[in-house]
Short mmCIF file of C-alpha atoms in Angstrom, two decimals:
data_model
loop_
_atom_site.label_atom_id
_atom_site.label_comp_id
_atom_site.label_asym_id
_atom_site.label_seq_id
_atom_site.Cartn_x
_atom_site.Cartn_y
_atom_site.Cartn_z
CA UNK A 1 -25.08 149.81 -8.87
CA UNK A 2 -22.68 146.91 -8.36
CA UNK A 3 -19.64 149.23 -8.47
CA UNK A 4 -21.33 151.58 -6.02
CA UNK A 5 -21.96 148.69 -3.63
CA UNK A 6 -18.31 147.61 -3.83
CA UNK A 7 -17.00 151.15 -3.44
CA UNK A 8 -19.17 151.89 -0.41
CA UNK A 9 -18.40 148.53 1.20
CA UNK A 10 -14.70 149.40 1.23
CA UNK A 11 -13.38 148.06 -2.09
CA UNK A 12 -11.73 151.03 -3.85
CA UNK A 13 -12.93 151.56 -7.42
CA UNK A 14 -10.47 153.19 -9.81
CA UNK A 15 -12.10 156.26 -11.27
CA UNK A 16 -14.93 155.95 -8.79
CA UNK A 17 -18.67 155.98 -9.00
CA UNK A 18 -18.74 159.76 -9.58
CA UNK A 19 -16.74 159.50 -12.80
CA UNK A 20 -18.84 156.58 -14.03
CA UNK A 21 -22.11 158.38 -13.23
CA UNK A 22 -21.04 161.59 -14.98
CA UNK A 23 -19.73 159.70 -18.01
CA UNK A 24 -22.86 157.57 -18.28
CA UNK A 25 -25.12 160.61 -17.86
CA UNK A 26 -23.19 162.44 -20.57
CA UNK A 27 -23.46 159.49 -23.00
CA UNK A 28 -27.05 158.51 -22.08
CA UNK A 29 -28.83 161.67 -20.87
CA UNK A 30 -32.26 160.01 -21.01
CA UNK A 31 -31.11 157.44 -18.43
CA UNK A 32 -29.19 159.83 -16.15
CA UNK A 33 -31.81 159.84 -13.37
CA UNK A 34 -32.04 156.05 -13.36
CA UNK A 35 -28.25 155.87 -13.13
CA UNK A 36 -28.33 158.25 -10.15
CA UNK A 37 -30.93 156.05 -8.44
CA UNK A 38 -28.73 152.98 -9.03
CA UNK A 39 -25.70 154.78 -7.59
CA UNK A 40 -27.72 155.82 -4.52
CA UNK A 41 -29.06 152.30 -3.97
CA UNK A 42 -25.61 150.81 -4.38
CA UNK A 43 -24.06 153.31 -1.99
CA UNK A 44 -26.72 152.60 0.64
CA UNK A 45 -26.25 148.85 0.19
CA UNK A 46 -22.47 148.92 0.38
CA UNK A 47 -22.43 151.30 3.33
CA UNK A 48 -25.00 149.12 5.10
CA UNK A 49 -22.63 146.15 4.71
CA UNK A 50 -19.73 148.09 6.26
CA UNK A 51 -22.04 149.48 8.97
CA UNK A 52 -23.31 145.96 9.83
CA UNK A 53 -19.77 144.58 10.04
CA UNK A 54 -18.86 147.40 12.41
CA UNK A 55 -21.98 146.72 14.52
CA UNK A 56 -20.95 143.08 14.95
CA UNK A 57 -17.33 143.53 15.96
CA UNK A 58 -16.22 147.04 15.32
CA UNK A 59 -15.83 148.04 18.95
CA UNK A 60 -12.57 146.05 19.26
CA UNK A 61 -11.12 147.50 16.04
CA UNK A 62 -12.31 150.98 16.95
CA UNK A 63 -10.71 150.75 20.40
CA UNK A 64 -7.36 149.96 18.76
CA UNK A 65 -7.80 152.67 16.11
CA UNK A 66 -8.72 155.45 18.51
CA UNK A 67 -5.56 154.80 20.47
CA UNK A 68 -3.69 156.68 17.70
CA UNK A 69 -3.61 160.47 17.30
CA UNK A 70 -5.69 160.65 14.14
CA UNK A 71 -8.08 158.01 15.45
CA UNK A 72 -8.61 159.97 18.66
CA UNK A 73 -9.36 163.14 16.69
CA UNK A 74 -11.86 161.35 14.44
CA UNK A 75 -13.55 159.71 17.43
CA UNK A 76 -13.79 163.08 19.19
CA UNK A 77 -15.29 164.63 16.03
CA UNK A 78 -17.81 161.81 15.80
CA UNK A 79 -18.73 162.14 19.47
CA UNK A 80 -19.27 165.89 19.03
CA UNK A 81 -20.88 166.03 15.59
CA UNK A 82 -22.34 162.54 15.17
CA UNK A 83 -23.74 161.80 11.75
CA UNK A 84 -22.50 165.10 10.32
CA UNK A 85 -19.19 163.25 9.95
CA UNK A 86 -21.05 160.91 7.58
CA UNK A 87 -23.15 163.57 5.82
CA UNK A 88 -20.35 165.92 4.74
CA UNK A 89 -18.10 163.36 2.98
CA UNK A 90 -21.16 161.58 1.54
CA UNK A 91 -22.41 164.76 -0.14
CA UNK A 92 -19.13 166.38 -1.09
CA UNK A 93 -17.74 165.81 -4.59
CA UNK A 94 -14.33 166.46 -3.03
CA UNK A 95 -12.52 163.27 -2.05
CA UNK A 96 -13.20 163.01 1.68
CA UNK A 97 -12.96 159.74 3.64
CA UNK A 98 -16.36 158.15 4.21
CA UNK A 99 -15.55 154.58 5.22
CA UNK A 100 -14.14 155.48 8.65
CA UNK A 101 -17.18 157.58 9.70
CA UNK A 102 -19.48 154.80 8.44
CA UNK A 103 -17.49 152.27 10.47
CA UNK A 104 -17.56 154.54 13.54
CA UNK A 105 -21.34 154.88 13.18
CA UNK A 106 -21.77 151.13 13.28
CA UNK A 107 -19.23 150.49 16.03
CA UNK A 108 -20.71 153.20 18.24
CA UNK A 109 -24.24 151.83 17.90
CA UNK A 110 -25.93 154.56 15.85
CA UNK A 111 -29.49 153.58 14.92
CA UNK A 112 -29.92 152.06 11.46
CA UNK A 113 -32.69 154.48 10.53
CA UNK A 114 -30.65 157.53 11.50
CA UNK A 115 -27.58 156.31 9.65
CA UNK A 116 -29.44 155.33 6.47
CA UNK A 117 -31.53 158.51 6.51
CA UNK A 118 -28.46 160.77 6.66
CA UNK A 119 -26.68 158.75 3.99
CA UNK A 120 -29.76 158.71 1.73
CA UNK A 121 -30.16 162.49 1.98
CA UNK A 122 -26.50 163.16 1.19
CA UNK A 123 -26.16 160.64 -1.62
CA UNK A 124 -29.43 161.74 -3.25
CA UNK A 125 -28.22 165.32 -3.45
CA UNK A 126 -24.75 164.30 -4.64
CA UNK A 127 -25.69 161.74 -7.26
CA UNK A 128 -28.63 163.64 -8.74
CA UNK A 129 -26.44 166.75 -8.95
CA UNK A 130 -23.68 164.79 -10.71
CA UNK A 131 -26.19 163.21 -13.11
CA UNK A 132 -27.61 166.66 -13.89
CA UNK A 133 -24.13 168.08 -14.46
CA UNK A 134 -23.24 165.11 -16.68
CA UNK A 135 -26.39 165.72 -18.75
CA UNK A 136 -25.66 169.44 -19.00
CA UNK A 137 -21.88 169.61 -19.43
CA UNK A 138 -21.06 166.12 -20.64
CA UNK A 139 -17.54 164.89 -20.12
CA UNK A 140 -16.34 168.38 -19.26
CA UNK A 141 -18.25 168.22 -15.94
CA UNK A 142 -15.13 167.61 -13.88
CA UNK A 143 -13.35 170.50 -15.59
CA UNK A 144 -16.41 172.61 -14.76
CA UNK A 145 -16.29 171.47 -11.11
CA UNK A 146 -12.54 172.07 -10.92
CA UNK A 147 -12.93 175.58 -12.30
CA UNK A 148 -15.60 176.25 -9.67
CA UNK A 149 -13.82 174.46 -6.82
CA UNK A 150 -14.29 177.31 -4.33
CA UNK A 151 -18.05 177.38 -4.96
CA UNK A 152 -18.30 173.57 -4.75
CA UNK A 153 -16.31 173.54 -1.52
CA UNK A 154 -18.39 176.42 -0.15
CA UNK A 155 -21.63 174.61 -0.89
CA UNK A 156 -20.38 171.41 0.77
CA UNK A 157 -19.21 173.32 3.86
CA UNK A 158 -22.43 175.36 3.93
CA UNK A 159 -24.56 172.21 3.86
CA UNK A 160 -22.41 170.70 6.60
CA UNK A 161 -22.73 173.81 8.78
CA UNK A 162 -26.49 173.91 8.19
CA UNK A 163 -26.73 170.25 9.19
CA UNK A 164 -24.71 170.91 12.39
CA UNK A 165 -27.01 173.80 13.29
CA UNK A 166 -30.13 171.74 12.68
CA UNK A 167 -28.77 168.84 14.75
CA UNK A 168 -27.79 171.15 17.59
CA UNK A 169 -31.27 172.67 17.60
CA UNK A 170 -32.84 169.21 17.62
CA UNK A 171 -30.52 168.04 20.42
CA UNK A 172 -31.17 171.17 22.44
CA UNK A 173 -34.91 170.80 22.22
CA UNK A 174 -35.00 166.98 22.27
CA UNK A 175 -38.18 164.96 21.87
CA UNK A 176 -41.25 166.64 23.34
CA UNK A 177 -39.25 169.67 24.47
CA UNK A 178 -36.97 167.74 26.84
CA UNK A 179 -33.20 167.68 26.70
CA UNK A 180 -31.91 164.43 25.17
CA UNK A 181 -29.93 161.96 27.20
CA UNK A 182 -26.24 161.50 26.55
CA UNK A 183 -26.83 158.02 25.17
CA UNK A 184 -28.68 159.22 22.10
CA UNK A 185 -26.57 162.24 21.22
CA UNK A 186 -24.57 160.41 18.53
CA UNK A 187 -27.75 159.01 17.05
#
């Protein structure tokens, strides 16, 4: 849990939480689900720290960052897709950047409940799947994932597309059948 907190708060962990979770689940299959819960809790805690920092003073940093080409593209993606930019890298076993979308979420004033709900859903799927794979395939889990990279990538993209569709339907309908205001579209 501690390593997951550090990793999600922005301190890079060599080998990462995924490798540790799979290895632990392979060596201690009876405790795999508990390990997944610890990884989820740590990820939520660490991401909440980064999110809170961004809420307090992230607007200034974000304004400087979005002046660059890649920063402008990321900001545009976040404005268009909102928390999908958090969900996809949080669920994907492929190495996708998560810290910047988490920071953007905080700096742009996304609601805590929305942010934590999306992150909880993605991390629950990811970490329970990795714990299950570690229990089933042991230390050869990453070789299994690498040999099925197209399927893994397809599943991650499919979940992201499904999430975009659901969010668009929710935005289109809005609460009580009304169209949402522009101010809550990133929430």
